[in-house]
Every structure is written in C-alpha cells, then in structure tokens.
Amino acid sequence: ILLRPHPWRAFVGRIQSQTAPQMNSAAAMKILAVTVLFNPDPELLLRSVASYAGCVRKVLAWRNSPLPPELEESLLGFGNVELRGDGTNAGIPRALNSALREAAACGCDTLLTMDQDSVWHGFGSFLAAVSAPGAPEGFYSPETRTGDAETSAGDGDSAGASAHADKSAGASAGDGEAAGTSAGDGEAAGEAFHATDTAYTSGMLVPVCTAERIGGWDEDFTVDGVDNEFCLHALSLGIRCWKVGAGWLEHRLGKVEFRRLLGLRFRVYNYPPERLYGIYRNNLVAIRRYSSVSGPFRKLFLHTWGWRRPVRMLLGEKQLAAKLRAILRGLRDSRTGKGC
C-alpha cells in the first residue's frame, strides 16, 4: 500500500525553502523560542514557526489543547521543534515561565515568545539590529501589522499618534490585542529603536537574565493582560521595552468584522463575555499594581475600553447583555488585586 504524504509535509518543505535566506543572521545569540498553542490553524501555525525556527536553537511548542497527530508530526519535521504541555489549558504564563527555566538550563541566553498566529517578516534583520553594537539595553518587540484592510491607526484604535504606535489598548497575548504606548515619553535610541510602555507577547525577545530579574510572567493571569503586566512590571524596575524598526510581525487579530452605520465603516472584535471579563479585570489589576509607571497606559486603556469599544459593541455586536455583565464583573473583581 502506498501512503500518500500528508499535505502539511509538503507545505512545511515549501515554507522552509522560502524562509531559508534569512537564517544564521545572529549566530552569537543563543535563542530558545516558545509558541503557546490553543486550537491553532495548522497552516498558519506552520507558517509562523517556519518564519523563525531557522534562527533559533530550539522551539518549544506548548500544547494548551490537543493537536492532531499529523500536525505534531509536521512540527517535529522542522528538526529543532520539541513538544511540551499535555493538551490541557495551563494558561500562557505557565508555558512562558517553563520555557524561561528551560532556556536557562540548556544554556540559551535569550527567549523569544510567540503566538500561534504571528508570522515574521525579516526576523534576521530584527536580530541583527538588536545584537548590533549600540543597541539599547532591555528587551525588544517588533512592529506589528494586523493584516486588516485598514491599519489600526485608521479607525482610531492605535496606541498613540506616532508611526510606531501599532498596539491597540487592552487585551492579551492570546490574540495580539494588548495595550500599549509607543515612544510615549519621546524616548528613542537611534532611528531603529523607540521606547514603548507595553508590547505584544508575540515577537517579544527577552534576555534570559532580564526576564529572571523581572520575575517572569504572573501565573495568576491566564490569557488577558499577560504582556501588559510583564511590561509594566519591567518598567517599574527601570527596564525598558524597545520597539525595533527592522523586521515586522504579521499578526491575526480575533474575530474582526466590519460594520456600517450612517455611512461610517467601523470594526468590531466580537470578544466573548469571558474574554471581556479578563480584559477588564486583568488590565485594571496591572494598572493599579504599577500605578507609579502605568499613567500613559491607563489613559489609553480607559480611552479604548472605557468608551470606544463599548460603543462599538452596542452598535455592531451580539450578546450585549452578557457582555455588559462581564465588563461590570471585571470592573468589580479588579479590586481584588489578582489576575485571572
């Protein structure tokens, strides 16, 4: 019996050959990458891993949900991908902290954290920039493009007015909607680097010693606000995150849809009630916890999630009663001081 190769195997080979020219860009960096998986789109996941796997020592694919055996086989086909997690949803921070410990144990000096739906463009250029003499100390994040027909700035959801303010306020590493201000204080280190108060977990490149100094990721936070808590914690310790102008990350948002009302076109994000609860609770916990440094982020979060997103929900989304109840519970429970 002739067994036909699974189409994903050919797909892996094709995308590996397409990404090969960027490899070996920063051989001096010993990078361990981790991508946290929850019911991923198989082809998008394989594109994602192929966009950076050749530039790192090891990729940990952390399973927060079961994966099809064929997809696991395709991931292992990269040669430096190893599977972690048992398929139960342990949350994002636990996976990141486990990867941080493994990076330190295996002699890697840098951790790359990735979402399953993010694809690098020019990862080698990004690495060359952060490893070049004169690069600022701290940790690093790429420019991010959502792939929507309109840019984030196009409908007013961008974080700040600068060209580098590409991070919309408030959600999580889970889908790349976390909040941020880019170069909010005007601080820059050359044209290639711009200070940012917060950044996506996806694409974040953190020296192991820096992540250990910060204390890793708060495991009370499951999905939402994970990246914002980490970045604000770092900022409270005087550790800067830098947005890097070289290379960029293609990122898929959640269930984005466009609506029209009175001739105006606007986006809705269709977060389910349980996600809205986490967005409000966790981000407000982080804002209060790091009140000495969270002022710009607080202003942005309240602007975006205090009225812009709720108005859009009212105009273009379903389950309004359940969503409003979830928001109110999130506001109430944020006073506990603990994430969820």
Coordinates of C-alpha atoms in Angstrom, one line a residue:
I1 CA 0.0 0.0 0.0
L2 CA 1.4 3.4 -1.0
L3 CA 0.9 6.0 1.7
R4 CA 0.4 9.5 0.3
P5 CA 2.4 12.1 2.2
H6 CA 0.3 14.4 4.3
P7 CA -0.1 17.8 2.5
W8 CA 1.3 19.6 5.5
R9 CA 4.6 18.0 5.0
A10 CA 4.9 19.5 1.5
F11 CA 3.7 22.7 3.0
V12 CA 6.5 22.7 5.6
G13 CA 9.1 22.0 3.0
R14 CA 7.9 24.8 0.8
I15 CA 7.8 27.5 3.5
Q16 CA 11.2 26.4 4.9
S17 CA 12.8 26.9 1.5
Q18 CA 11.1 30.3 1.2
T19 CA 12.4 31.5 4.6
A20 CA 15.9 30.0 4.3
P21 CA 17.7 33.2 3.1
Q22 CA 17.2 34.9 6.4
M23 CA 18.8 32.2 8.6
N24 CA 22.1 32.5 10.5
S25 CA 21.6 36.2 11.0
A26 CA 22.7 36.4 14.6
A27 CA 24.6 33.2 15.3
A28 CA 26.1 34.7 18.5
M29 CA 22.6 34.8 20.1
K30 CA 21.5 31.5 21.8
I31 CA 17.8 31.8 21.4
L32 CA 15.1 29.5 22.7
A33 CA 11.6 30.2 21.3
V34 CA 8.3 29.2 22.7
T35 CA 4.9 29.3 21.0
V36 CA 1.8 28.6 23.0
L37 CA -0.9 26.7 21.1
F38 CA -4.6 26.5 21.6
N39 CA -6.7 25.1 18.7
P40 CA -4.3 26.6 16.1
D41 CA -5.0 26.9 12.4
P42 CA -2.5 24.3 11.1
E43 CA -1.2 26.1 8.1
L44 CA -0.9 29.5 9.8
L45 CA 1.0 27.8 12.7
L46 CA 3.4 26.1 10.3
R47 CA 4.0 29.4 8.5
S48 CA 4.6 31.1 11.9
V49 CA 7.2 28.5 13.0
A50 CA 8.9 28.5 9.7
S51 CA 9.4 32.2 9.9
Y52 CA 11.8 32.0 12.8
A53 CA 12.7 28.3 13.5
G54 CA 15.9 28.5 11.5
C55 CA 17.3 31.4 13.5
V56 CA 16.9 29.8 17.0
R57 CA 18.4 26.9 18.8
K58 CA 15.2 25.3 19.8
V59 CA 11.4 25.9 19.5
L60 CA 9.1 24.7 22.3
A61 CA 5.5 24.1 21.0
W62 CA 3.5 24.3 24.2
R63 CA 0.1 22.4 23.8
N64 CA -2.7 24.1 25.7
S65 CA -5.1 22.0 23.7
P66 CA -4.7 18.6 22.0
L67 CA -3.2 18.7 18.5
P68 CA -3.9 16.4 15.5
P69 CA -1.1 13.8 15.2
E70 CA -0.4 15.0 11.7
L71 CA 0.2 18.5 12.9
E72 CA 2.5 17.3 15.7
E73 CA 4.5 15.3 13.1
S74 CA 4.8 18.3 10.9
L75 CA 6.1 20.5 13.7
L76 CA 8.7 17.9 14.6
G77 CA 9.7 17.8 11.0
F78 CA 11.4 21.2 11.5
G79 CA 14.2 19.4 13.3
N80 CA 14.5 21.8 16.3
V81 CA 10.9 21.8 17.5
E82 CA 10.0 20.0 20.7
L83 CA 6.5 19.4 22.1
R84 CA 5.6 20.5 25.6
G85 CA 2.4 20.6 27.6
D86 CA -0.1 17.8 27.9
G87 CA -3.0 19.4 25.9
T88 CA -4.8 20.9 28.9
N89 CA -5.1 24.6 29.1
A90 CA -2.5 25.7 31.6
G91 CA -2.6 29.4 30.6
I92 CA 0.0 31.4 28.8
P93 CA 2.3 32.5 31.7
R94 CA 2.9 28.9 32.9
A95 CA 4.2 28.0 29.4
L96 CA 6.4 31.1 29.2
N97 CA 7.9 30.5 32.7
S98 CA 8.6 26.9 31.9
A99 CA 10.3 28.0 28.7
L100 CA 12.3 30.5 30.6
R101 CA 13.6 27.9 33.1
E102 CA 14.4 25.5 30.2
A103 CA 16.3 28.3 28.4
A104 CA 18.4 28.9 31.4
A105 CA 19.0 25.2 31.9
C106 CA 20.1 24.5 28.4
G107 CA 22.5 27.4 28.1
C108 CA 20.3 29.7 26.0
D109 CA 20.7 33.4 26.7
T110 CA 17.6 34.8 25.0
L111 CA 13.9 33.9 25.0
L112 CA 11.6 34.5 22.0
T113 CA 7.9 34.4 22.9
M114 CA 5.4 33.8 20.0
D115 CA 1.7 33.4 19.4
Q116 CA 0.5 30.7 17.1
D117 CA -0.9 33.2 14.6
S118 CA 2.0 35.5 14.1
V119 CA 4.4 35.4 11.1
W120 CA 7.8 37.1 11.0
H121 CA 9.0 39.1 8.0
G122 CA 12.7 39.9 8.2
F123 CA 13.4 38.1 11.5
G124 CA 17.1 38.0 10.6
S125 CA 17.1 41.8 10.2
F126 CA 15.4 42.2 13.6
L127 CA 18.0 40.0 15.2
A128 CA 20.9 41.9 13.5
A129 CA 19.5 45.2 14.9
V130 CA 19.2 44.1 18.5
S131 CA 22.6 42.4 18.5
A132 CA 24.4 45.3 16.9
P133 CA 26.8 47.4 18.9
G134 CA 24.9 50.3 20.5
A135 CA 21.6 48.6 20.8
P136 CA 19.8 49.8 24.0
E137 CA 19.6 47.6 27.0
G138 CA 16.3 46.0 27.9
F139 CA 14.0 43.7 25.8
Y140 CA 12.6 44.1 22.3
S141 CA 9.4 43.9 20.3
P142 CA 8.8 44.2 16.5
E143 CA 6.5 46.5 14.6
T144 CA 3.2 44.6 14.1
R145 CA 0.7 44.7 11.2
T146 CA -2.6 43.1 11.7
G147 CA -3.3 42.3 8.0
D148 CA -6.7 44.0 8.1
A149 CA -7.8 46.1 5.2
E150 CA -7.3 49.1 7.4
T151 CA -4.5 49.8 9.8
S152 CA -5.0 50.1 13.5
A153 CA -4.5 53.9 13.2
G154 CA -7.1 54.1 10.5
D155 CA -10.0 53.8 12.9
G156 CA -8.5 55.4 16.0
D157 CA -7.6 52.3 17.9
S158 CA -3.9 52.8 17.7
A159 CA -1.8 53.4 20.8
G160 CA -0.7 57.0 20.4
A161 CA -0.1 59.1 17.4
S162 CA 3.3 58.1 16.2
A163 CA 4.0 55.7 13.4
H164 CA 5.3 53.2 15.9
A165 CA 2.1 53.1 17.9
D166 CA 0.7 49.9 16.5
K167 CA -0.6 48.2 19.6
S168 CA -4.3 48.7 20.5
A169 CA -5.2 49.0 24.1
G170 CA -6.2 46.3 26.3
A171 CA -6.5 42.6 25.5
S172 CA -4.0 39.9 25.7
A173 CA -1.2 38.0 24.3
G174 CA -3.7 35.5 23.2
D175 CA -4.8 37.4 20.2
G176 CA -2.4 40.3 20.0
E177 CA -4.8 43.0 21.2
A178 CA -2.8 44.1 24.2
A179 CA -2.5 47.7 25.1
G180 CA 0.5 49.9 24.6
T181 CA 2.0 53.2 24.1
S182 CA 4.9 53.6 21.7
A183 CA 7.6 56.2 22.4
G184 CA 5.0 57.7 24.7
D185 CA 7.7 59.7 26.5
G186 CA 9.6 60.6 23.4
E187 CA 12.5 58.4 24.3
A188 CA 14.4 56.9 21.4
A189 CA 17.7 55.2 20.8
G190 CA 18.5 56.0 17.2
E191 CA 16.1 55.6 14.4
A192 CA 15.8 51.8 14.8
F193 CA 14.6 51.8 18.4
H194 CA 11.7 53.5 20.1
A195 CA 10.7 53.1 23.7
T196 CA 7.3 51.5 24.4
D197 CA 5.5 51.1 27.7
T198 CA 3.9 47.8 26.6
A199 CA 4.2 45.3 23.8
Y200 CA 2.7 42.1 22.5
T201 CA 3.9 38.9 23.9
S202 CA 4.2 37.6 20.4
G203 CA 7.5 38.6 18.9
M204 CA 9.0 39.7 22.2
L205 CA 12.7 38.9 22.5
V206 CA 13.9 39.0 26.1
P207 CA 17.4 38.2 27.5
V208 CA 17.0 35.4 30.0
C209 CA 18.8 37.4 32.7
T210 CA 16.3 40.2 32.2
A211 CA 13.3 38.0 32.4
E212 CA 14.6 36.4 35.5
R213 CA 15.2 39.9 37.1
I214 CA 11.6 40.8 36.3
G215 CA 10.5 37.5 37.9
G216 CA 8.9 36.0 34.8
W217 CA 5.2 36.2 34.0
D218 CA 2.5 36.3 36.7
E219 CA 0.7 33.0 36.6
D220 CA -2.4 34.5 38.2
F221 CA -3.1 35.9 34.7
T222 CA -4.3 33.2 32.3
V223 CA -4.6 34.9 29.0
D224 CA -5.6 38.6 29.0
G225 CA -3.2 41.3 30.2
V226 CA -0.2 38.9 30.4
D227 CA 2.0 41.0 28.3
N228 CA 0.9 44.3 29.8
E229 CA 1.6 43.1 33.4
F230 CA 5.0 41.9 32.3
C231 CA 5.9 45.1 30.6
L232 CA 4.6 47.4 33.3
H233 CA 6.4 45.3 35.9
A234 CA 9.6 45.7 33.9
L235 CA 9.1 49.4 33.6
S236 CA 8.6 49.7 37.4
L237 CA 12.1 48.2 37.8
G238 CA 13.6 50.6 35.3
I239 CA 13.8 48.0 32.5
R240 CA 12.7 49.3 29.1
C241 CA 11.0 47.6 26.2
W242 CA 12.1 48.8 22.8
K243 CA 10.2 48.7 19.6
V244 CA 12.5 47.7 16.8
G245 CA 12.2 49.2 13.3
A246 CA 13.9 46.3 11.5
G247 CA 11.7 43.4 10.5
W248 CA 8.0 43.2 11.3
L249 CA 5.4 40.8 12.6
E250 CA 2.2 39.8 10.7
H251 CA -0.4 39.1 13.3
R252 CA -4.0 37.9 13.0
L253 CA -6.5 39.6 15.3
G254 CA -9.5 37.9 16.8
K255 CA -12.8 37.7 15.0
V256 CA -12.7 41.1 13.4
E257 CA -15.7 42.2 11.3
F258 CA -16.6 45.4 9.7
R259 CA -20.0 47.2 10.2
R260 CA -21.5 50.2 8.6
L261 CA -23.8 52.8 10.2
L262 CA -24.9 56.1 8.7
G263 CA -22.2 55.7 6.1
L264 CA -19.4 55.1 8.6
R265 CA -17.4 51.9 8.5
F266 CA -16.1 50.6 11.8
R267 CA -14.6 47.4 13.3
V268 CA -16.0 45.1 15.9
Y269 CA -13.9 42.5 17.6
N270 CA -16.5 40.1 18.9
Y271 CA -14.8 39.1 22.1
P272 CA -16.9 36.6 24.0
P273 CA -18.1 37.6 27.5
E274 CA -15.5 35.6 29.3
R275 CA -12.7 37.3 27.4
L276 CA -14.1 40.8 28.1
Y277 CA -14.2 39.9 31.8
G278 CA -10.4 39.0 31.7
I279 CA -9.6 42.1 29.6
Y280 CA -11.1 44.5 32.1
R281 CA -10.1 42.7 35.3
N282 CA -6.5 41.9 34.4
N283 CA -5.6 45.2 32.8
L284 CA -7.0 47.2 35.6
V285 CA -5.2 45.0 38.1
A286 CA -1.9 45.7 36.3
I287 CA -2.7 49.5 36.1
R288 CA -3.3 49.6 39.9
R289 CA -0.3 47.4 40.7
Y290 CA 2.2 49.5 38.9
S291 CA 0.5 52.9 39.4
S292 CA 3.8 54.7 39.5
V293 CA 4.5 54.0 35.8
S294 CA 1.1 53.0 34.3
G295 CA -0.2 56.5 33.7
P296 CA 0.1 56.6 29.9
F297 CA -1.2 53.0 29.6
R298 CA -4.1 53.8 31.9
K299 CA -5.1 56.8 29.8
L300 CA -5.0 54.7 26.7
F301 CA -6.9 51.8 28.2
L302 CA -9.7 54.0 29.5
H303 CA -10.0 55.7 26.2
T304 CA -10.2 52.5 24.2
W305 CA -12.1 50.2 26.6
G306 CA -13.9 52.9 28.6
W307 CA -16.0 54.1 25.7
R308 CA -14.7 53.3 22.2
R309 CA -15.1 49.5 22.3
P310 CA -18.3 49.5 24.4
V311 CA -19.9 51.9 21.9
R312 CA -18.9 49.6 19.0
M313 CA -20.3 46.6 20.9
L314 CA -23.6 48.4 21.3
L315 CA -23.7 49.3 17.6
G316 CA -22.4 46.1 16.0
E317 CA -22.2 43.0 18.2
K318 CA -24.5 40.4 19.7
Q319 CA -24.8 39.0 23.2
L320 CA -24.9 42.6 24.5
A321 CA -26.4 41.9 27.9
A322 CA -23.9 39.1 28.7
K323 CA -21.0 41.2 27.5
L324 CA -22.0 44.2 29.6
R325 CA -22.5 42.0 32.7
A326 CA -19.0 40.5 32.1
I327 CA -17.5 44.0 31.9
L328 CA -19.1 45.1 35.1
R329 CA -17.9 41.9 36.9
G330 CA -14.4 42.6 35.5
L331 CA -14.5 46.1 36.9
R332 CA -15.7 44.8 40.3
D333 CA -13.3 42.0 40.6
S334 CA -10.2 44.0 39.5
R335 CA -10.3 45.4 43.1
T336 CA -9.1 42.0 44.4
G337 CA -5.7 42.9 43.0
K338 CA -5.3 39.4 41.4
G339 CA -5.5 38.4 37.8
C340 CA -7.5 35.5 36.5

